[in-house]
N, CA, C and O atoms as a GROMACS GRO file, in nm:
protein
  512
    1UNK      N    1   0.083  -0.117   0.000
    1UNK     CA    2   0.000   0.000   0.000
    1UNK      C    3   0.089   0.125   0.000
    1UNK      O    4   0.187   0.132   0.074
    2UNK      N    5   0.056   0.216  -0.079
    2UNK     CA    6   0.139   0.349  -0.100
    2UNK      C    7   0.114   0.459   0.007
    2UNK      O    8   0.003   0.505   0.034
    3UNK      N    9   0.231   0.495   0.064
    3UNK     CA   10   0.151   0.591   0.196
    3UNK      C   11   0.149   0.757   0.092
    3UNK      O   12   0.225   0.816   0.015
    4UNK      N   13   0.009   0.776   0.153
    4UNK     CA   14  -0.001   0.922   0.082
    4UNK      C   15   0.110   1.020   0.132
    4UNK      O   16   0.160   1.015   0.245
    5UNK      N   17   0.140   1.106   0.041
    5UNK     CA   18   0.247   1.197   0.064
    5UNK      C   19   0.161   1.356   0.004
    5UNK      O   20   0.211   1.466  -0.018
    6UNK      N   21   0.092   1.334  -0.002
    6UNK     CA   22   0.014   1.526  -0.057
    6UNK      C   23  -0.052   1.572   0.070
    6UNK      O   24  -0.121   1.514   0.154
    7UNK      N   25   0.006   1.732   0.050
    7UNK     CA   26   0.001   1.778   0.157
    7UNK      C   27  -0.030   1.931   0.083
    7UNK      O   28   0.048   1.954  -0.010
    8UNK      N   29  -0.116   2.024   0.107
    8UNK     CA   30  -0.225   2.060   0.040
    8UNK      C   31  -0.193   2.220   0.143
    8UNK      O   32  -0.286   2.286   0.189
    9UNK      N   33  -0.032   2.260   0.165
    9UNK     CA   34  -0.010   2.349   0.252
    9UNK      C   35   0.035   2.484   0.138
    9UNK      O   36   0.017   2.597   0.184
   10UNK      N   37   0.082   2.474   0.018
   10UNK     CA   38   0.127   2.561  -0.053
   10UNK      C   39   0.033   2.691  -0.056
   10UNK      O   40  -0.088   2.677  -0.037
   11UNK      N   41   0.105   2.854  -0.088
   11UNK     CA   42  -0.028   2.890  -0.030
   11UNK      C   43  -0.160   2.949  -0.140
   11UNK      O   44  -0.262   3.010  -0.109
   12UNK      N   45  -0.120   2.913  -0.253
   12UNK     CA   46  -0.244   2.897  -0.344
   12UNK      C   47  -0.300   2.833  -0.341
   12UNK      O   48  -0.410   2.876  -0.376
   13UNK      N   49  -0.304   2.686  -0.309
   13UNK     CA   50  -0.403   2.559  -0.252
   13UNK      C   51  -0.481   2.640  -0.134
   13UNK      O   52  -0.604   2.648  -0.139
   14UNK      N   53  -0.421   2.689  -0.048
   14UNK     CA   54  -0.499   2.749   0.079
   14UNK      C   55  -0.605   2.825   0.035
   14UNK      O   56  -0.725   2.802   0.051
   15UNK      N   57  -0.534   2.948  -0.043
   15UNK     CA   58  -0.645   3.047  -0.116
   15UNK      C   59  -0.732   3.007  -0.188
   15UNK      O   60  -0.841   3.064  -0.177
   16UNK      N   61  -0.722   2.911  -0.272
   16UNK     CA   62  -0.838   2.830  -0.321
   16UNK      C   63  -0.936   2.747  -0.228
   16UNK      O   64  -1.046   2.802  -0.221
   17UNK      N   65  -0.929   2.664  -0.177
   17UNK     CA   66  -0.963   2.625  -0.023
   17UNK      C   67  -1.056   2.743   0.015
   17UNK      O   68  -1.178   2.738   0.002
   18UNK      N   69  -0.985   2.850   0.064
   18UNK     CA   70  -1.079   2.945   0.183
   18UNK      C   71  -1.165   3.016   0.081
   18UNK      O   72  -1.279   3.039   0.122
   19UNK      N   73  -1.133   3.066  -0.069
   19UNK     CA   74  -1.240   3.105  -0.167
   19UNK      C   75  -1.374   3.009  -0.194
   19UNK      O   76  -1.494   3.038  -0.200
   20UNK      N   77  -1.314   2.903  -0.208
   20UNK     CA   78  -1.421   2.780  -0.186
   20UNK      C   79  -1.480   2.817  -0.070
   20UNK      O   80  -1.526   2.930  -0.086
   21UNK      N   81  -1.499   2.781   0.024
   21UNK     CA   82  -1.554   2.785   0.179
   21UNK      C   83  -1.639   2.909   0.196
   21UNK      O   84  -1.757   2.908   0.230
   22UNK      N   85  -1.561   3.025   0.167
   22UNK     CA   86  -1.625   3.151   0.145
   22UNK      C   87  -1.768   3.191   0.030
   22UNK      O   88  -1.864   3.266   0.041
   23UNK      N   89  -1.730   3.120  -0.053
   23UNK     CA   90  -1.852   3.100  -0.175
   23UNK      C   91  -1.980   3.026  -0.134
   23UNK      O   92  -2.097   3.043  -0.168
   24UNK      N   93  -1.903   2.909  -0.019
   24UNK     CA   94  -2.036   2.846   0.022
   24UNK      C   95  -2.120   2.903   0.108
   24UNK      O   96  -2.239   2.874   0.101
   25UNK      N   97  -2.064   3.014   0.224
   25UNK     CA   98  -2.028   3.071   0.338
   25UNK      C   99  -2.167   3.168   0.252
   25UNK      O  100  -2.286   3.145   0.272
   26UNK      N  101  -2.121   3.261   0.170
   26UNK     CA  102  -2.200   3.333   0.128
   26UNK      C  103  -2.342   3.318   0.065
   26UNK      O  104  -2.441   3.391   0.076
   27UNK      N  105  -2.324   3.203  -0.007
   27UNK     CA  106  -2.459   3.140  -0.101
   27UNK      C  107  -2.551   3.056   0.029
   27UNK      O  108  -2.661   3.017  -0.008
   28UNK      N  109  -2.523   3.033   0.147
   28UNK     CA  110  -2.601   3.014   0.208
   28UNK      C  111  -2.636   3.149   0.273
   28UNK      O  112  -2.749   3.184   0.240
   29UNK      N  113  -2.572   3.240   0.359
   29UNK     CA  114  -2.632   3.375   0.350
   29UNK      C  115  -2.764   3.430   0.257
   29UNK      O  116  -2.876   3.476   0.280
   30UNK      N  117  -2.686   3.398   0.144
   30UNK     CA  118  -2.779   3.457   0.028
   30UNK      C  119  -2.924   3.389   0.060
   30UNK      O  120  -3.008   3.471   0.099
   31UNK      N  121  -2.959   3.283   0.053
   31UNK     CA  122  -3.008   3.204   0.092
   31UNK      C  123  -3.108   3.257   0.234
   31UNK      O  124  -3.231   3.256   0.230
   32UNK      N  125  -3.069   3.278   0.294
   32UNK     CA  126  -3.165   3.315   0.428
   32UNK      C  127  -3.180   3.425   0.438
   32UNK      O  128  -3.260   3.450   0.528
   33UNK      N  129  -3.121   3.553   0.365
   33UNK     CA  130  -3.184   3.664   0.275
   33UNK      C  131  -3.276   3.645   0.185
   33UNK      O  132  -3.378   3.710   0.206
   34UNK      N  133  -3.277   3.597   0.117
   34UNK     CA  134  -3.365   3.530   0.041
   34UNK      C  135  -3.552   3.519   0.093
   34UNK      O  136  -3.668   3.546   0.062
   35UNK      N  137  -3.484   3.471   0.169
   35UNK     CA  138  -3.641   3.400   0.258
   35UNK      C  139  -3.737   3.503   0.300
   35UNK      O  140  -3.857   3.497   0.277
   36UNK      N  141  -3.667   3.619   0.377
   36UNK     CA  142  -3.659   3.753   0.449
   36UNK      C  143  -3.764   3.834   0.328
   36UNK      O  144  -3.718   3.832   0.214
   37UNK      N  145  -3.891   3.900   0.346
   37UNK     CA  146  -3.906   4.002   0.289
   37UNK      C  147  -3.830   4.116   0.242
   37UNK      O  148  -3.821   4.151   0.124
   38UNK      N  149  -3.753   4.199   0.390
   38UNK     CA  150  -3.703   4.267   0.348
   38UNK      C  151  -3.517   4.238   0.431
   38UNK      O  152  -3.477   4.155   0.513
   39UNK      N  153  -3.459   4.330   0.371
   39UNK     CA  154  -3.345   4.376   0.430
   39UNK      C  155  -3.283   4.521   0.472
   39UNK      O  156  -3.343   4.621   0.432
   40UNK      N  157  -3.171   4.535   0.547
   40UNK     CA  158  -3.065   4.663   0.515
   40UNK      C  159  -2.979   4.639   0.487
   40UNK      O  160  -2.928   4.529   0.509
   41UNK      N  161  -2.912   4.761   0.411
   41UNK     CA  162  -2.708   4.746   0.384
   41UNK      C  163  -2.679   4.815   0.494
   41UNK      O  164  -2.740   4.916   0.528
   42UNK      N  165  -2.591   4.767   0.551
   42UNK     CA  166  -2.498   4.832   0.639
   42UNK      C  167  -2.359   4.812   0.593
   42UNK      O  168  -2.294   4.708   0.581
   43UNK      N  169  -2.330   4.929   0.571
   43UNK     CA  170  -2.148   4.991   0.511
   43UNK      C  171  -2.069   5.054   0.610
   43UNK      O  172  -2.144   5.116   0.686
   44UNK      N  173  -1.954   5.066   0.641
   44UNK     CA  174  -1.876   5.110   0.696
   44UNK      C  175  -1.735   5.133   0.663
   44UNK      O  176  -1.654   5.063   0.724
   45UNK      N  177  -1.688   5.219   0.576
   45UNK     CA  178  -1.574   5.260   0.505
   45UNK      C  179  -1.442   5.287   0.642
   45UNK      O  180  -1.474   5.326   0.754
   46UNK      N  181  -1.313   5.261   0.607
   46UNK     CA  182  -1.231   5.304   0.693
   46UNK      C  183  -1.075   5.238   0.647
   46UNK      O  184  -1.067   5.146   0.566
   47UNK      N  185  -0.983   5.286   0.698
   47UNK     CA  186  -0.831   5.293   0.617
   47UNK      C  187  -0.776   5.196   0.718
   47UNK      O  188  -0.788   5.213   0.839
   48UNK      N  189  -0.713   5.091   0.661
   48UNK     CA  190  -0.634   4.952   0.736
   48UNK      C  191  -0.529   5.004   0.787
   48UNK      O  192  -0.528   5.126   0.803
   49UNK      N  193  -0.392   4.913   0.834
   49UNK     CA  194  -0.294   4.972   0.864
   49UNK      C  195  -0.239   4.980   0.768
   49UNK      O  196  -0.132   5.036   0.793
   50UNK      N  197  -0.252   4.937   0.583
   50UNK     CA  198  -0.135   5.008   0.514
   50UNK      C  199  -0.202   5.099   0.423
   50UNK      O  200  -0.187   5.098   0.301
   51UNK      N  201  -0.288   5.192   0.499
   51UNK     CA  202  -0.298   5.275   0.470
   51UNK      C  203  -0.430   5.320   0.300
   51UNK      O  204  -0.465   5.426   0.248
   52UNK      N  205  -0.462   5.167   0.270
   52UNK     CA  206  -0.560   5.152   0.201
   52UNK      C  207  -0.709   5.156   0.235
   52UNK      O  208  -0.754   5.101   0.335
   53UNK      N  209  -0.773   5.216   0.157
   53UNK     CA  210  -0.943   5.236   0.200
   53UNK      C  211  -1.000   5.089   0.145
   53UNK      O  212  -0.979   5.019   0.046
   54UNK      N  213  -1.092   5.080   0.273
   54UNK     CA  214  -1.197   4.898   0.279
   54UNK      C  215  -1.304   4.990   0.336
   54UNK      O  216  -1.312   5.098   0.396
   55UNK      N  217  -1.404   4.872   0.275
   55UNK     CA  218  -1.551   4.906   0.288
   55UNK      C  219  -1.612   4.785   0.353
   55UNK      O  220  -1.644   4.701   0.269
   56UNK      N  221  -1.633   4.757   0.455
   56UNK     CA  222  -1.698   4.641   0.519
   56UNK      C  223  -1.834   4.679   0.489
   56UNK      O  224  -1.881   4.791   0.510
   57UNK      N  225  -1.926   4.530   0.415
   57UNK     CA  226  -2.059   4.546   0.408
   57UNK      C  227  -2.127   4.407   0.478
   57UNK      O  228  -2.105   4.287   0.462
   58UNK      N  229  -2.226   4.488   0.566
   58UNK     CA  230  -2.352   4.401   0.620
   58UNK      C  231  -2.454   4.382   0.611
   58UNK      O  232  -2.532   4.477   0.622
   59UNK      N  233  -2.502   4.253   0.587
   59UNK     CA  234  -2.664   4.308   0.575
   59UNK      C  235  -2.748   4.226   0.699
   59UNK      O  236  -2.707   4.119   0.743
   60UNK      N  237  -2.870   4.294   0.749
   60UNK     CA  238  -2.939   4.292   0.840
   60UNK      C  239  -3.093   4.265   0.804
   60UNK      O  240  -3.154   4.352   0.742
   61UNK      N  241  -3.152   4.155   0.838
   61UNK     CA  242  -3.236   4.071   0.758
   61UNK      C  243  -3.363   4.013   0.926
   61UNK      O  244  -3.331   4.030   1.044
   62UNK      N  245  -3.447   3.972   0.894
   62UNK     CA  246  -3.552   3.915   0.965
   62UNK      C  247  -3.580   3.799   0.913
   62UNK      O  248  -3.615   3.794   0.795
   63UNK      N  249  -3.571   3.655   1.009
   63UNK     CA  250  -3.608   3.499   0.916
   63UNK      C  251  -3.761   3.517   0.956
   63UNK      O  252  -3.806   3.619   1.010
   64UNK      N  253  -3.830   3.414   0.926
   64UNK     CA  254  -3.941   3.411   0.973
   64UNK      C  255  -4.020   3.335   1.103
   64UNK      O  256  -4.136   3.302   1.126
   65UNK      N  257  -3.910   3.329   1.163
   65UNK     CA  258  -3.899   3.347   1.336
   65UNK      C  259  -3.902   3.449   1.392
   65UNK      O  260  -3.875   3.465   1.511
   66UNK      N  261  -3.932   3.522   1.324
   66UNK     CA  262  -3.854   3.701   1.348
   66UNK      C  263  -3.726   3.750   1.446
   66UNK      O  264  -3.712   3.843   1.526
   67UNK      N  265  -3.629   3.628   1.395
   67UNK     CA  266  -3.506   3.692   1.476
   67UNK      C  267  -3.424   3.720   1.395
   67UNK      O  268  -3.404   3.678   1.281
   68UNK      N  269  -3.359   3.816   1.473
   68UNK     CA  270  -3.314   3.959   1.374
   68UNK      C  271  -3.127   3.847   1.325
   68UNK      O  272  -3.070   3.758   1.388
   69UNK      N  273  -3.097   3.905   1.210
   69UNK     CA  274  -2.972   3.815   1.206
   69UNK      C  275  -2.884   3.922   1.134
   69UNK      O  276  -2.959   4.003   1.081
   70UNK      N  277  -2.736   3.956   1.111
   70UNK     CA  278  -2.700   4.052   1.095
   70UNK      C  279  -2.549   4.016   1.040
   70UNK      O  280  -2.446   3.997   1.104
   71UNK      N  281  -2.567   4.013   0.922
   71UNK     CA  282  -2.428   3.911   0.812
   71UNK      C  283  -2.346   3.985   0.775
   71UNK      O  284  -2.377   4.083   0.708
   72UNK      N  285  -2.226   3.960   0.806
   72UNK     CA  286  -2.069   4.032   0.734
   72UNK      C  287  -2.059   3.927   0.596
   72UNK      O  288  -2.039   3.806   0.588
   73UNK      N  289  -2.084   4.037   0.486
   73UNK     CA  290  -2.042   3.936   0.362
   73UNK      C  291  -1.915   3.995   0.356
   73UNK      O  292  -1.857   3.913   0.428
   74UNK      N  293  -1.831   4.072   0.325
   74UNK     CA  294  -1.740   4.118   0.293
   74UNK      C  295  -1.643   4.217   0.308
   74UNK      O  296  -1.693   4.313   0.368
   75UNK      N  297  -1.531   4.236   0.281
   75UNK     CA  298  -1.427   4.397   0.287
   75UNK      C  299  -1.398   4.384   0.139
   75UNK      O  300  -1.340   4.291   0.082
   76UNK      N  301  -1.460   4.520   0.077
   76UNK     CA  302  -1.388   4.539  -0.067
   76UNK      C  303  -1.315   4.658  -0.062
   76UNK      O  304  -1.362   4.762  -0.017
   77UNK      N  305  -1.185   4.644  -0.112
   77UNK     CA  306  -1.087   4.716  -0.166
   77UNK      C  307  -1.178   4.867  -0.256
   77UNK      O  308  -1.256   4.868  -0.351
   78UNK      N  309  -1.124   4.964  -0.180
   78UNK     CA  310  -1.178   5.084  -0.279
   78UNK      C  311  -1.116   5.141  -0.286
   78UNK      O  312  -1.055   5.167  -0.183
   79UNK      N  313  -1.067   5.228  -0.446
   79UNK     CA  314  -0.975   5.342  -0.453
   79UNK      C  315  -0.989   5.484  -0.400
   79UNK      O  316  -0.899   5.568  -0.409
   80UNK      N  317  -1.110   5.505  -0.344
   80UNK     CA  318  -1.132   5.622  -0.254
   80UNK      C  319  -1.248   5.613  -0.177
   80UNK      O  320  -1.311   5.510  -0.156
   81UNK      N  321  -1.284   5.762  -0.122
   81UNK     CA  322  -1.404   5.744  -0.074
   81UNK      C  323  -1.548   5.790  -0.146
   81UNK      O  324  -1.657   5.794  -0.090
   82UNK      N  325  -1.526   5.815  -0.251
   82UNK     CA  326  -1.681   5.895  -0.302
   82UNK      C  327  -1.804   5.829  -0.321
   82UNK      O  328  -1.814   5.717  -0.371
   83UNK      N  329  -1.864   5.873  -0.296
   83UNK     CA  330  -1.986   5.824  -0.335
   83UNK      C  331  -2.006   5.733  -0.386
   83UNK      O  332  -2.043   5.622  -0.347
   84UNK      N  333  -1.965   5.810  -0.561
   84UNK     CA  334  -2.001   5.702  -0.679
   84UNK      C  335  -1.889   5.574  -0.630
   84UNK      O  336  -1.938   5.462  -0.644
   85UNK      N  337  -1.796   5.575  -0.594
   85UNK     CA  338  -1.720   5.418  -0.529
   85UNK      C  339  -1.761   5.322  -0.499
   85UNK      O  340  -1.756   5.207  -0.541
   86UNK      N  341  -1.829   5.401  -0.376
   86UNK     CA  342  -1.917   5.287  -0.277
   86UNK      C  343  -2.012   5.244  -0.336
   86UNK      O  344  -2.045   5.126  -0.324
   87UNK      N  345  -2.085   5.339  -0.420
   87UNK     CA  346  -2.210   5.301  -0.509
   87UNK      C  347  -2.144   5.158  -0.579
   87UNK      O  348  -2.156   5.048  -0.526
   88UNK      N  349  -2.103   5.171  -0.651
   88UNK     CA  350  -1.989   5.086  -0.757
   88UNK      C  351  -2.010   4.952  -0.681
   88UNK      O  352  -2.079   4.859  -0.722
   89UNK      N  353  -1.912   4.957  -0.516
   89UNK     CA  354  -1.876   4.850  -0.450
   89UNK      C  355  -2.010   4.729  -0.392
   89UNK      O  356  -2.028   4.607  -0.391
   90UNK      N  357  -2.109   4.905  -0.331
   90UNK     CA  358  -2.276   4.778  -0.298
   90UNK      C  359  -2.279   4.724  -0.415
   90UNK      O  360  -2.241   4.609  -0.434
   91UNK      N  361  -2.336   4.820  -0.530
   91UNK     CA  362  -2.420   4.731  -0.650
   91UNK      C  363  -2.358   4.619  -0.670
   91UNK      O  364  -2.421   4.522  -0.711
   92UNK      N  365  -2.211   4.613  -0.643
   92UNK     CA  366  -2.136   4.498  -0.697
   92UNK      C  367  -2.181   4.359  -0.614
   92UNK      O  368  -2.199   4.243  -0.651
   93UNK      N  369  -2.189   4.420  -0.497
   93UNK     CA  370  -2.238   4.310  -0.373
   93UNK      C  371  -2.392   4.284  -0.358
   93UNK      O  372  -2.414   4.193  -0.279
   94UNK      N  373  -2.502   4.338  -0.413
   94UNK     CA  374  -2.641   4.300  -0.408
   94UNK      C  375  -2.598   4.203  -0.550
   94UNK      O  376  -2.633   4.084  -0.549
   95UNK      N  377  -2.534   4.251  -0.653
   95UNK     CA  378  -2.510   4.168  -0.759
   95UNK      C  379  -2.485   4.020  -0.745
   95UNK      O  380  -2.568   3.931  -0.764
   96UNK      N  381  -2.355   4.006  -0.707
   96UNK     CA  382  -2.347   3.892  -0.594
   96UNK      C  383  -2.404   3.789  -0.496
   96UNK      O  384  -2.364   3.679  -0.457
   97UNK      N  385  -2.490   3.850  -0.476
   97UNK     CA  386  -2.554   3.803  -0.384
   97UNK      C  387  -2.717   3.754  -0.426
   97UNK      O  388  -2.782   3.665  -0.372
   98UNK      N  389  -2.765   3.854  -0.556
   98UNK     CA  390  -2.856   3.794  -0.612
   98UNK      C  391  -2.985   3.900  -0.535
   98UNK      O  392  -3.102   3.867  -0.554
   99UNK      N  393  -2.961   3.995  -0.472
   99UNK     CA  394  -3.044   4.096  -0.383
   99UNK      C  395  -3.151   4.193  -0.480
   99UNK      O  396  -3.093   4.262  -0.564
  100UNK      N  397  -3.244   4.200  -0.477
  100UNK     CA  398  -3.308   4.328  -0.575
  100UNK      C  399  -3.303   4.452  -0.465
  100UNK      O  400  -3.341   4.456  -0.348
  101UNK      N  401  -3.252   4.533  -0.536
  101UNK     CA  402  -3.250   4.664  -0.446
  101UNK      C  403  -3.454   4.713  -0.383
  101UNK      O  404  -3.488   4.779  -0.285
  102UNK      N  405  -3.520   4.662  -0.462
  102UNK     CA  406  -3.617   4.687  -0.399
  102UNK      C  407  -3.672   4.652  -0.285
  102UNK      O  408  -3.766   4.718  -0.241
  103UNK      N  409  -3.615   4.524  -0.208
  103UNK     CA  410  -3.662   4.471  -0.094
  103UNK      C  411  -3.553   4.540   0.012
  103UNK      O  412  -3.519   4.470   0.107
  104UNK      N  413  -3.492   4.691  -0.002
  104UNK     CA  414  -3.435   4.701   0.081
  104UNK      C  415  -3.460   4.818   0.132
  104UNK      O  416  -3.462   4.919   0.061
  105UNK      N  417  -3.493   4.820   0.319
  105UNK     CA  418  -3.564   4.883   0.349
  105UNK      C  419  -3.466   4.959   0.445
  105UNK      O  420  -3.514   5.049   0.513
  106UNK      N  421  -3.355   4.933   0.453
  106UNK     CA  422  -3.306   5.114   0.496
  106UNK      C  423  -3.164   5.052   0.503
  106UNK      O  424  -3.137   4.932   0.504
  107UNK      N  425  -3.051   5.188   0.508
  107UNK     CA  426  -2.939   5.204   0.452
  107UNK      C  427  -2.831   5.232   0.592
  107UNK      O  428  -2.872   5.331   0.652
  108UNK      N  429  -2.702   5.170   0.659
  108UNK     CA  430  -2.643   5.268   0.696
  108UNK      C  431  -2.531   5.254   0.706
  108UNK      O  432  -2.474   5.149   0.734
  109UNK      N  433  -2.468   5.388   0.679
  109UNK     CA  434  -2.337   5.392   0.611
  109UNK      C  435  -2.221   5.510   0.777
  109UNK      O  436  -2.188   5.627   0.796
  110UNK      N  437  -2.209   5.384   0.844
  110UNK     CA  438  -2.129   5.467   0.957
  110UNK      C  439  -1.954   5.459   0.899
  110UNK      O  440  -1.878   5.372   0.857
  111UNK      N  441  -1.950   5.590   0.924
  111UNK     CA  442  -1.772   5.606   0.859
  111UNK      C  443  -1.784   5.669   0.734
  111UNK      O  444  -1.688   5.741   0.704
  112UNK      N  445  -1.898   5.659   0.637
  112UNK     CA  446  -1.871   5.690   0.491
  112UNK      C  447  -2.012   5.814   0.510
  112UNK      O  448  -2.127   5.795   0.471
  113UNK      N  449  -1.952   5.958   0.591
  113UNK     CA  450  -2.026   6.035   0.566
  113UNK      C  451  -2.074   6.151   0.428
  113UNK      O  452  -2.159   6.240   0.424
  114UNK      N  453  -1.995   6.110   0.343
  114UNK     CA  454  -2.001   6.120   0.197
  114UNK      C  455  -2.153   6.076   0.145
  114UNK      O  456  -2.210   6.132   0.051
  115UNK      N  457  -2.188   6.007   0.192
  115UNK     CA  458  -2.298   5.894   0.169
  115UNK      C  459  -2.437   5.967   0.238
  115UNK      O  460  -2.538   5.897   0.248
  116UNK      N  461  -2.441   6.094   0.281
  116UNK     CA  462  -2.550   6.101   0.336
  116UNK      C  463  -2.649   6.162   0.227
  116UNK      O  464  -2.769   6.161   0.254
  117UNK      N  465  -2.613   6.205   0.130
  117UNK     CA  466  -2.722   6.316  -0.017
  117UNK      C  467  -2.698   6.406   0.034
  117UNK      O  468  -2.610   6.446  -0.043
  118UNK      N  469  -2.705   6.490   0.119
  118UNK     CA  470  -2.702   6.624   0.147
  118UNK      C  471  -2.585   6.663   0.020
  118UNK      O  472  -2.623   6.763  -0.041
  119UNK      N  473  -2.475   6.617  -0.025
  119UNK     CA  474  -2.420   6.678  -0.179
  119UNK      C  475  -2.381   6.595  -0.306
  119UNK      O  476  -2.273   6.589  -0.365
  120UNK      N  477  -2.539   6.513  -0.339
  120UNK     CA  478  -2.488   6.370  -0.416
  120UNK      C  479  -2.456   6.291  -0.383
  120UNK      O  480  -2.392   6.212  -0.451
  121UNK      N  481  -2.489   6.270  -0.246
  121UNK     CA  482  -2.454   6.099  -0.183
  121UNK      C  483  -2.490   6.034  -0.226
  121UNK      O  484  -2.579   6.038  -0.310
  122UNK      N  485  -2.414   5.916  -0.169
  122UNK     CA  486  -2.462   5.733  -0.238
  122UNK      C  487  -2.624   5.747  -0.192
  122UNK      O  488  -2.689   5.688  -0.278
  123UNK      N  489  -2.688   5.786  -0.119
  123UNK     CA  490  -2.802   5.736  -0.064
  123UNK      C  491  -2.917   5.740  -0.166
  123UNK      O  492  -3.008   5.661  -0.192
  124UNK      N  493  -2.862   5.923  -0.239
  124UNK     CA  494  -2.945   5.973  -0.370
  124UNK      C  495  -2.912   5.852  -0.470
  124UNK      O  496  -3.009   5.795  -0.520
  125UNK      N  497  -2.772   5.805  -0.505
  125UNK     CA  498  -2.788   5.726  -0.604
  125UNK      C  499  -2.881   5.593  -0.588
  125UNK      O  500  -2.898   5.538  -0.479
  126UNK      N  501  -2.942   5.546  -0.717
  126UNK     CA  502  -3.053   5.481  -0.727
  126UNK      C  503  -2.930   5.387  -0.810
  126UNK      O  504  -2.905   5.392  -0.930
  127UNK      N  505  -2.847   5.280  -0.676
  127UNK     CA  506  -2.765   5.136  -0.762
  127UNK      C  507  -2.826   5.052  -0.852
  127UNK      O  508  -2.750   4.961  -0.885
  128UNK      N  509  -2.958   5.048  -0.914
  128UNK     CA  510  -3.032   5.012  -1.021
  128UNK      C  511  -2.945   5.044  -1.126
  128UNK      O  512  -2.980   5.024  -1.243
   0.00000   0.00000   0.00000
């Protein structure tokens, strides 16, 4: 009998691995959003330690137990803070996720005060 010798530590095997896991991670999310009448985005923009801007997005959903459940899908990489960015970054993530912007019933964007409309905020933009 041949003793196995693969060992699955290199670190693109890993990254493939945790992208896998993460895909599943999310499509079940999606999934119990899904179920939910409605939802919120919750965004929160802010600069790492090297000095690059991330956008952590959440969404905040009701099953039909009515307990409240409140999901980190992601940190996306953004080249700044404007508006139209973040706009860019949700749509990209309801995309993803398979979300119609219409079942979503309120917005909040702590850290990314750009985002409020008072001068063309994301809030005015319609990510449709």
């Amino acid at each position: 009998m041949r003793r196995r010798t693969d060992k699955y530590v290199s670190p693109e095997m890993q990254n493939e691995i945790l992208q896998l896991m993460s895909r599943n991670i999310l499509l079940d999310l999606a999934k119990g959003i899904h179920s939910s009448d409605i939802f919120s985005i919750l965004a929160n923009k802010f600069t790492d330690l090297s000095n690059k801007e991330q956008l952590a997005i959440c969404f905040r959903w009701i099953d039909a137990e009515l307990e409240i459940h409140e999901d980190f899908v992601g940190l996306y990489h953004i080249d700044n803070i404007a508006a139209d960015t973040i706009v860019i970054a949700l749509k990209d993530c309801l995309l993803r996720m398979s979300l119609p912007l219409k079942r979503c019933r309120g917005q909040c964007y702590d850290g990314a005060a750009n985002m409020d409309g008072s001068k063309r905020g994301g809030s005015d933009s319609n990510p449709n």
